[in-house]
Every structure is written in C-alpha cells, then in structure tokens.
Tab-separated table of C-alpha atoms (C1' of nucleotides) in Angstrom:
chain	number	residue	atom	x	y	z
A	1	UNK	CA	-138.003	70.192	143.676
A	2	UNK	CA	-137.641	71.107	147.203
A	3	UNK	CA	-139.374	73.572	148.704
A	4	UNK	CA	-136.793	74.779	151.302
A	5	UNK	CA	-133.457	74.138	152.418
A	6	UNK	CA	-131.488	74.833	155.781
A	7	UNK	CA	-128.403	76.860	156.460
A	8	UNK	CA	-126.224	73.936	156.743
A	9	UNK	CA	-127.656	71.702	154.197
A	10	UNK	CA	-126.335	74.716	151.820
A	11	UNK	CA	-123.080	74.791	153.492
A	12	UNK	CA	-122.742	71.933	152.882
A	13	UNK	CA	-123.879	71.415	149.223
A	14	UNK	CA	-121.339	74.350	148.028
A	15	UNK	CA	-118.655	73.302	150.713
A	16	UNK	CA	-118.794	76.910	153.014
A	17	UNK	CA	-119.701	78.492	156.092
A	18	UNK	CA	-122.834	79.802	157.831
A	19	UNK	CA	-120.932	82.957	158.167
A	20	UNK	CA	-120.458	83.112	154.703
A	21	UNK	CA	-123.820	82.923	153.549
A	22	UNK	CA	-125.096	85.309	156.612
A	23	UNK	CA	-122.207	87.653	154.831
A	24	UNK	CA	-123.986	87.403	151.536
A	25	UNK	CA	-127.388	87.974	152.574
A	26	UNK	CA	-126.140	91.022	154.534
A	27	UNK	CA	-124.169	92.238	151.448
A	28	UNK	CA	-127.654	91.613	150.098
A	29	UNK	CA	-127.372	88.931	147.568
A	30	UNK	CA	-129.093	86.614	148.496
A	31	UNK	CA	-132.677	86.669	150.946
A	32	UNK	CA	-133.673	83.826	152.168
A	33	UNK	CA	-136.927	83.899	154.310
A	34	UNK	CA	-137.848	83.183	157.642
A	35	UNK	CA	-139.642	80.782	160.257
A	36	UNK	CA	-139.255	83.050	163.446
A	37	UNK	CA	-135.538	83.760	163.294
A	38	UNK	CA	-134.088	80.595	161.577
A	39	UNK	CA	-133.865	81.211	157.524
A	40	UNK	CA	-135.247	79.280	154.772
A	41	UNK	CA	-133.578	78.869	151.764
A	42	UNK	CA	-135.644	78.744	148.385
A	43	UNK	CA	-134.390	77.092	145.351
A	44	UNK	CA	-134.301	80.742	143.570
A	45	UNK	CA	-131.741	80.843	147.366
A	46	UNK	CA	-129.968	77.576	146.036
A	47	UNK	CA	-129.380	79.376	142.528
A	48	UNK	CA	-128.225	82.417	143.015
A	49	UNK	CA	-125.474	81.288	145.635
A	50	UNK	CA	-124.476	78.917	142.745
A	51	UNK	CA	-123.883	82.042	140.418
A	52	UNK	CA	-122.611	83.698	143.469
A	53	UNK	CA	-119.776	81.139	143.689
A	54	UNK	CA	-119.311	80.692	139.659
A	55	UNK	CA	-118.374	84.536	140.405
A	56	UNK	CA	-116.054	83.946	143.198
A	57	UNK	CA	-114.069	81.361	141.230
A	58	UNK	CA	-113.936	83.914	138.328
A	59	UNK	CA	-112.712	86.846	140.924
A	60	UNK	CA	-115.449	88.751	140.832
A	61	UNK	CA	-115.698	90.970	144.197
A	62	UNK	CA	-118.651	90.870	146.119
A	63	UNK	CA	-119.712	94.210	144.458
A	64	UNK	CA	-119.194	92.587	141.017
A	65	UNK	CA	-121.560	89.580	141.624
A	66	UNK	CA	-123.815	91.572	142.807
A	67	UNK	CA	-123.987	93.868	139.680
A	68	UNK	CA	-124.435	90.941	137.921
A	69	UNK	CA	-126.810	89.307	139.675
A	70	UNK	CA	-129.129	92.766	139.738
A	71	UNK	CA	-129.097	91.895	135.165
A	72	UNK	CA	-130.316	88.866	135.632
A	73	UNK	CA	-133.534	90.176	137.522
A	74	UNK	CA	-133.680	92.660	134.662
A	75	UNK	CA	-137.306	94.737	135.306
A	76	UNK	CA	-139.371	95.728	132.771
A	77	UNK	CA	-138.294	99.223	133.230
A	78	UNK	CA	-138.217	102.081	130.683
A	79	UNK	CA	-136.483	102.161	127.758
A	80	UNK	CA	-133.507	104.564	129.024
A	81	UNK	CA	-132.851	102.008	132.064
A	82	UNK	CA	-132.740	98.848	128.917
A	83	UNK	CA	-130.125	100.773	127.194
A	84	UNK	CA	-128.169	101.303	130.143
A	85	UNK	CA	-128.190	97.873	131.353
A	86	UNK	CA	-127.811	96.400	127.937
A	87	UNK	CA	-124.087	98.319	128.219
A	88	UNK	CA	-123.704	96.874	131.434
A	89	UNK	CA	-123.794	93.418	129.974
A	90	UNK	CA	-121.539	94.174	126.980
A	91	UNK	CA	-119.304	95.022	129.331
A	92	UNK	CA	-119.397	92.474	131.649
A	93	UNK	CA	-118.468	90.403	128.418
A	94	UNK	CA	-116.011	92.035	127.226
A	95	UNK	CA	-114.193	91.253	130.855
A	96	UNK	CA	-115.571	87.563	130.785
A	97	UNK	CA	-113.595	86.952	127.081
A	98	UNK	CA	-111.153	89.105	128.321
A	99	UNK	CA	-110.565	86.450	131.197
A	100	UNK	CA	-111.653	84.005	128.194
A	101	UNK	CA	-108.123	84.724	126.808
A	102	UNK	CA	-106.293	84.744	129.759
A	103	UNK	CA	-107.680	81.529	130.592
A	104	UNK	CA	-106.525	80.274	126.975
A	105	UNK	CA	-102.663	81.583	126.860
A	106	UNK	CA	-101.996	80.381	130.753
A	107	UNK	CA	-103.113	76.681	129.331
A	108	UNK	CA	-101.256	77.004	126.132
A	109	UNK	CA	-98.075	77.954	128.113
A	110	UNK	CA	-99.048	75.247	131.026
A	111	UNK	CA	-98.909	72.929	127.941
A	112	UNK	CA	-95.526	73.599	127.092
A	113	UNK	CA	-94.332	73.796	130.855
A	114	UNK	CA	-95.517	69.578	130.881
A	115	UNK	CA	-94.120	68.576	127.424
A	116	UNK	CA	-90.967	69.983	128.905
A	117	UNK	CA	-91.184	67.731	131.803
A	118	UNK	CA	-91.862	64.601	129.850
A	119	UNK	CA	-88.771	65.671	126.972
A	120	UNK	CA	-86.725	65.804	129.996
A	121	UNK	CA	-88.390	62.727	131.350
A	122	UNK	CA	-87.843	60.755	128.363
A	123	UNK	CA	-84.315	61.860	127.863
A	124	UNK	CA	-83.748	60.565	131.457
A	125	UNK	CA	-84.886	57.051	130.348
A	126	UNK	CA	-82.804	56.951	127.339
A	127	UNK	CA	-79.542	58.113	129.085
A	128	UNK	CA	-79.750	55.581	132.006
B	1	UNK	CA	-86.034	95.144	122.749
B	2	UNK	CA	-84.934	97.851	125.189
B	3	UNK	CA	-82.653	96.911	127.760
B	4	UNK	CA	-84.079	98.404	130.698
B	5	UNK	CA	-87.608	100.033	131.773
B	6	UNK	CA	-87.985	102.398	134.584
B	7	UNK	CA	-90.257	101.663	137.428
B	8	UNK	CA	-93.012	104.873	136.268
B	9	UNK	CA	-92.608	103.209	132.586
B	10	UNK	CA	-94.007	99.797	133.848
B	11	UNK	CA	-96.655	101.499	136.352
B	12	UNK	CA	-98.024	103.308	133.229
B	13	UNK	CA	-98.171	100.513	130.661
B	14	UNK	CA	-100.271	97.972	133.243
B	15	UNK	CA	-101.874	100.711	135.160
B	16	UNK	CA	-100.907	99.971	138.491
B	17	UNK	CA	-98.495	101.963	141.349
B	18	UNK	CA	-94.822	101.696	142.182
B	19	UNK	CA	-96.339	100.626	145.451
B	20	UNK	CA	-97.273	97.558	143.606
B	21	UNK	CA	-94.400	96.488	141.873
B	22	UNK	CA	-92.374	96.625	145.037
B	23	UNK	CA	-95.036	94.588	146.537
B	24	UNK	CA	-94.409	91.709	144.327
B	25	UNK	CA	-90.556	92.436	144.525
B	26	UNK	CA	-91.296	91.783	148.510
B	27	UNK	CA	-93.422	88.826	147.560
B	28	UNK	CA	-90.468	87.273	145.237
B	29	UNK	CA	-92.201	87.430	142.240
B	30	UNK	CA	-90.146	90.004	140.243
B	31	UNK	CA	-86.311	90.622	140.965
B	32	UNK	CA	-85.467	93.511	139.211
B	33	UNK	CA	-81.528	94.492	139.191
B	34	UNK	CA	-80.269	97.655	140.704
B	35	UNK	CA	-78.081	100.397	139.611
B	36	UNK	CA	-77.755	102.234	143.034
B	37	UNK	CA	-80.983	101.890	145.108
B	38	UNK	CA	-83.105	102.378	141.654
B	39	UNK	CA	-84.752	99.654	140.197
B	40	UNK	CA	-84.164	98.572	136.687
B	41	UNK	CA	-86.664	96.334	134.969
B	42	UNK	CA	-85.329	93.860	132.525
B	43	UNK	CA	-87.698	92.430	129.404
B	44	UNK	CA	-87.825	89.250	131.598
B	45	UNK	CA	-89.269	91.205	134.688
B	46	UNK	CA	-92.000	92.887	132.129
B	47	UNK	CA	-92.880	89.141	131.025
B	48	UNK	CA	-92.657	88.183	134.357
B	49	UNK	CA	-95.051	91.128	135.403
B	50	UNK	CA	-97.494	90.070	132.338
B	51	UNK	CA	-98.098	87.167	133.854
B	52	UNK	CA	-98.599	88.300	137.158
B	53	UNK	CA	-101.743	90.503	135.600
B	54	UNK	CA	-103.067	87.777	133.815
B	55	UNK	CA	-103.488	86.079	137.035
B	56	UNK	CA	-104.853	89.072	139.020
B	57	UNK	CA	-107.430	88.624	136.510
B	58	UNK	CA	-108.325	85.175	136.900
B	59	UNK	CA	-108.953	85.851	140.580
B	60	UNK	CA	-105.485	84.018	141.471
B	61	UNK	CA	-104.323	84.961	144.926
B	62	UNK	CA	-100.173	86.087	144.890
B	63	UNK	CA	-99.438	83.013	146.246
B	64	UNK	CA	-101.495	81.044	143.264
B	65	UNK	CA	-99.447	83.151	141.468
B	66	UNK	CA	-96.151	82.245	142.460
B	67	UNK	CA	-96.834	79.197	142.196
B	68	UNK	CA	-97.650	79.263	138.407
B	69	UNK	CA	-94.667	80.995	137.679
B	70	UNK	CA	-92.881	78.872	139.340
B	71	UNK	CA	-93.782	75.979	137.151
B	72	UNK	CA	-92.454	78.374	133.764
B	73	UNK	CA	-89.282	78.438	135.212
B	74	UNK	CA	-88.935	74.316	134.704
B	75	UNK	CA	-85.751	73.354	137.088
B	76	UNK	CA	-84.110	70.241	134.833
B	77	UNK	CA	-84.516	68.750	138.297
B	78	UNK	CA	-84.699	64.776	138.913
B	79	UNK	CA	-87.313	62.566	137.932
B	80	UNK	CA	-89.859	63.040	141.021
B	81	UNK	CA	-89.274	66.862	141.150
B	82	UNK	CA	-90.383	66.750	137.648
B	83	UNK	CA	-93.452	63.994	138.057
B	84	UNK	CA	-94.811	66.728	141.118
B	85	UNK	CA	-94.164	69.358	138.617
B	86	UNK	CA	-96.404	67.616	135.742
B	87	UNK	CA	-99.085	66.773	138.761
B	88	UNK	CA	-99.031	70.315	139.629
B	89	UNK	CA	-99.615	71.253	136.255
B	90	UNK	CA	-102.777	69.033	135.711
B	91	UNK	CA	-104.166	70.694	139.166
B	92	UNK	CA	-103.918	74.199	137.587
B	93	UNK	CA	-105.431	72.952	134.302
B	94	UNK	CA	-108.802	71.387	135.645
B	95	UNK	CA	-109.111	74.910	137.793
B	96	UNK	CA	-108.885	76.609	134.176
B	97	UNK	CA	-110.945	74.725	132.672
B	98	UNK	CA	-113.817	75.214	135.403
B	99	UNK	CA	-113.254	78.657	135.118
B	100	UNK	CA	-113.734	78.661	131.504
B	101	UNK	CA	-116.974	76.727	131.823
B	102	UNK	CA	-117.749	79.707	134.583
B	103	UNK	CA	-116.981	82.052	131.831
B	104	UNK	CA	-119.227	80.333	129.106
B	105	UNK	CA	-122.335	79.481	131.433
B	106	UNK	CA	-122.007	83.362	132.680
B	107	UNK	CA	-121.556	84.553	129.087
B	108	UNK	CA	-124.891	82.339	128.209
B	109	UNK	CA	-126.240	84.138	130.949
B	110	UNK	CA	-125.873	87.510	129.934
B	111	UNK	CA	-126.490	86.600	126.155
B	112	UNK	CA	-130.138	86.236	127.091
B	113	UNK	CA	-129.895	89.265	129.326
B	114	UNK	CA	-129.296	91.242	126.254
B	115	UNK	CA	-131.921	89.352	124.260
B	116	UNK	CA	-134.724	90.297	126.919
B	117	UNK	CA	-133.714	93.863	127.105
B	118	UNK	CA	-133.749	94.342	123.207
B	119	UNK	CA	-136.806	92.279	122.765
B	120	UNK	CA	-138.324	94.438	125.430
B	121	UNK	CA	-137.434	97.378	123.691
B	122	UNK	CA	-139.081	96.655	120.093
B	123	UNK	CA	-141.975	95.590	122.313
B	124	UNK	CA	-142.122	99.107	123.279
B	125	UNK	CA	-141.773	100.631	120.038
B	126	UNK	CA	-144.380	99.058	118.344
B	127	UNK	CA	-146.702	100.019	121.169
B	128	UNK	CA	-146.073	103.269	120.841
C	1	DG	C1'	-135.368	66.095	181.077
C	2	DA	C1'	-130.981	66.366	179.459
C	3	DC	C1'	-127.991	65.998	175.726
C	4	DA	C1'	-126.849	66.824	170.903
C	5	DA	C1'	-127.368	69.284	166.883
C	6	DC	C1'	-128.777	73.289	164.824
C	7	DT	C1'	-129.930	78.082	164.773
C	8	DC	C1'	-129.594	83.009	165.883
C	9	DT	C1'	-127.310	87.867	166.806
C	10	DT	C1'	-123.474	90.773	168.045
C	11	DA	C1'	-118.958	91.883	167.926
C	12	DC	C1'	-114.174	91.670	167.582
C	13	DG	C1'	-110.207	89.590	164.799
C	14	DT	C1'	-107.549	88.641	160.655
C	15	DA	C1'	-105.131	87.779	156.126
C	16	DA	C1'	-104.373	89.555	151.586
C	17	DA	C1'	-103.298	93.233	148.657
C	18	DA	C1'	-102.400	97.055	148.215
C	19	DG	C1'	-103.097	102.673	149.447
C	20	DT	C1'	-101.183	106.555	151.611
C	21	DC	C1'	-97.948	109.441	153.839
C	22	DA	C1'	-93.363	110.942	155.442
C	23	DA	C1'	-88.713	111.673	155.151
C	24	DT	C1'	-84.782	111.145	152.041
C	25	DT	C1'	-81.924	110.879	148.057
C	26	DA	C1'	-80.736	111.104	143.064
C	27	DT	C1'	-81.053	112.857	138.448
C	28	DA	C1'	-82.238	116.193	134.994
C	29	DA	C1'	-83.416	120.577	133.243
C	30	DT	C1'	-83.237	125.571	133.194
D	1	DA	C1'	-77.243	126.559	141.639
D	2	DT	C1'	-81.783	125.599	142.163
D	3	DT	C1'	-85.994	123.716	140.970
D	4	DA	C1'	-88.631	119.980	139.406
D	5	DT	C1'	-89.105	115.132	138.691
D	6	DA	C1'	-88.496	110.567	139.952
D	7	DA	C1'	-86.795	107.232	143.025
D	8	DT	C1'	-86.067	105.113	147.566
D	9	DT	C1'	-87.414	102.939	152.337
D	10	DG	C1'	-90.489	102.476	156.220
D	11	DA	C1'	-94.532	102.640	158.593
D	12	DC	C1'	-99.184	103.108	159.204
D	13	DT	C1'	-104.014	102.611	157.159
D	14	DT	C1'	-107.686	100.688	154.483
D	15	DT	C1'	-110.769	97.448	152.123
D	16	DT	C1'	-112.572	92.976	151.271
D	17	DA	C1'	-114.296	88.732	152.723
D	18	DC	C1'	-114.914	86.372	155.713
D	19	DG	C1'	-113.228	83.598	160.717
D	20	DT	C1'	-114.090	83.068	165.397
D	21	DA	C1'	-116.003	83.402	169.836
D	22	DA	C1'	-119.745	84.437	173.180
D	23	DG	C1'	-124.189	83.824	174.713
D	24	DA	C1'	-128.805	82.368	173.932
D	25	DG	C1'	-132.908	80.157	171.876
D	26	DT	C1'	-135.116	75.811	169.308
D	27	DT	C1'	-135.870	70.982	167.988
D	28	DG	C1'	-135.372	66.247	168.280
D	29	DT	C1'	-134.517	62.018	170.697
D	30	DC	C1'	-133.097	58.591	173.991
DNA sequence: GACAACTCTTACGTAAAAGTCAATTATAAT
DNA sequence: ATTATAATTGACTTTTACGTAAGAGTTGTC
C-alpha cells in the first residue's frame, strides 16, 4: 500500500474537485498532512473520503457524514459516552433501513413502470 | 378514500410547510385543483407527494425527482419514446442498487460499531 | 531558464431547496 | 358582527456544498 497520495491523484480516483476535498478537510473530515503547504493524503485520507462519498450518494449532509464518521473512531471513553453513542448508531440504522425500504418500493414500482413498456411493446409487434 | 385534503392536513401528515408543497406545485410536481385560490389535494396528489418524500430521502435532487415520476406516469407513446423510457429505467435501477450496497456496507459498518462499544462495556464491568 | 503541471490561500459567486415575512383574502365559530 | 383560523401571493433571506477566479509559490523537464 501506498504511503501517500496527491490532491489530484484523489480527484481523480473518486471523479471530484480540489475544492471539494479542501471543503471537506475544512468542514473537518478529513486531515491530510503536510510537506510545507502542499497536503499528503494517507490511505486512512483515501478511506474516509470513500465513506465520505458512500454518504453523499445516500444524502447524507455534510453534518451527517461527519457524525458518522466521528462512530467509527469510537474512543475508549467511559461508559456513559458508549451508551450514548451506541444510540447514535441504532439510529443511524434505523434511517439506513428506513432508506433500505425506500430503496426497495421505488424498484418494485420501477419494475412495473418497464413491464409496462415491453406489454405495450409487444402489443405493438402483434398489431402491425 | 376522502375526496379532498386541505393543504395544513398534508403539511401535518409528512411534516413539512405549506411553503413546501407550493414549492413543488412551482416545480410541476404536484397539480392540485382549485376551488377559488385554495388548493385542494386529491388522493393522487397525496401519492404523488409520497413519492416525492421517498426521494427526498434517497438524496434525489427535485429534478431526479421529476424525472422518476415522470416515468410512473407511462405515456402509451411510440416505440422509441417507450425504448428511452425502459433505458431510463435501467439508469435509475443501477443508482438504487449502489445505494443499497451504500446502505449495507454502512450498516456493516455500524454493526461493528455497536459490537466494540458493548464489548467495551462488559470489559469494563468485569474490571470493576 | 522557461514552460507546463501542480499546488496553495483568499475571496466572491451560485444553484437548490426551502425559510421567513408581509400584506391580503376567505371561512368558520362565537 | 367580530374574532380567530387558515389560505393566498410575492418577495426577500438563508443554508448547504461547492464553483470559480486571482495571484503566487514549487517541481520537473526539455
């Protein structure tokens, strides 16, 4: 694995800007380190602006992600601050099935919206 | 099935503002009927309006939306209206589908969230 | 050594999706 | 009749998530 990776070599990989990225690690998300000015991106970098962007797709706000992302480093706090994130995540997942079901009853009805076309499609065959 | 909701009904059963609803009137994708200047919902428009949630929460832009709703209302158009339609259909599809491997890899994700926080926490019991 | 390619910061601009406020107008209840 | 309650349009504002442009420094290479 690489050590570190440039700006544009990530902008590339995940297909968006420089400002974008300079956006996340001001919103704090992400914090790449640095050679002088120029930043250097980390694997940990590479992975977290891949959940970053698996939370974009889902429509997460910035805020969101970074909620998320903040369980994932979960520290070995005290007990009270466990519980509390532990109800974080359940609901997080209640939202993600939530989605999960939305997700299922737009593709069921997308489903019917095609065999519609190709009844009608057929039909059109059998009538000319 | 009532004839007719009011626009404070509909705000109240999706939790959103009138402000809202006459957004998407503006944006074409609700065309409620009129008895005077007041707006009177149909069963259709509160289907219609369904869907339009459903999309909000898949992180599908108004336009996205329109778009999807679109395809429900299947014109029995000619053949290459309907082969676009059935494209169209397939494009929506694979973006489901990615989100619902987003959902699942997140869900994962969180899964062992939980099982480090509670595994954490009967650590700390038994040292106590 | 100059040209390209890449990087940086700062700052203003913008599109989407409403929120908020003002000024009216109906309808309903007491 | 008046007093709430709900509805309307129109206009301005706000928030989010970047886009874009200016100006400058760095690195590589022909």
């Amino acid at each position: 694995m690489r050590e570190f990776y440039t700006i544009t070599e990530l902008t590339r990989e995940f297909d968006i800007s420089t400002r974008t990225l300079r956006f996340y690690e001001d919103e704090g998300l992400i914090a790449p380190v640095r050679r002088g000015r120029t930043r250097l991106f980390r694997p940990s970098d590479r992975v977290l602006i891949k959940q970053i962007m698996r939370g974009k797709r889902l429509g997460f706000s910035i805020a969101e992600i970074r909620e998320i992302i903040q369980m994932y480093k979960t520290p070995p706090g005290e007990a009270g601050q466990l519980h509390t994130i532990v109800e974080k995540v359940e609901e997080k997942r209640a939202e993600l099935r939530q989605k999960r079901k939305d997700i299922e009853e737009t593709l069921a009805e997308l489903d019917a919206v095609e065999e519609a076309c190709v009844n009608r499609l057929a039909e059109m065959r059998v009538a000319s």
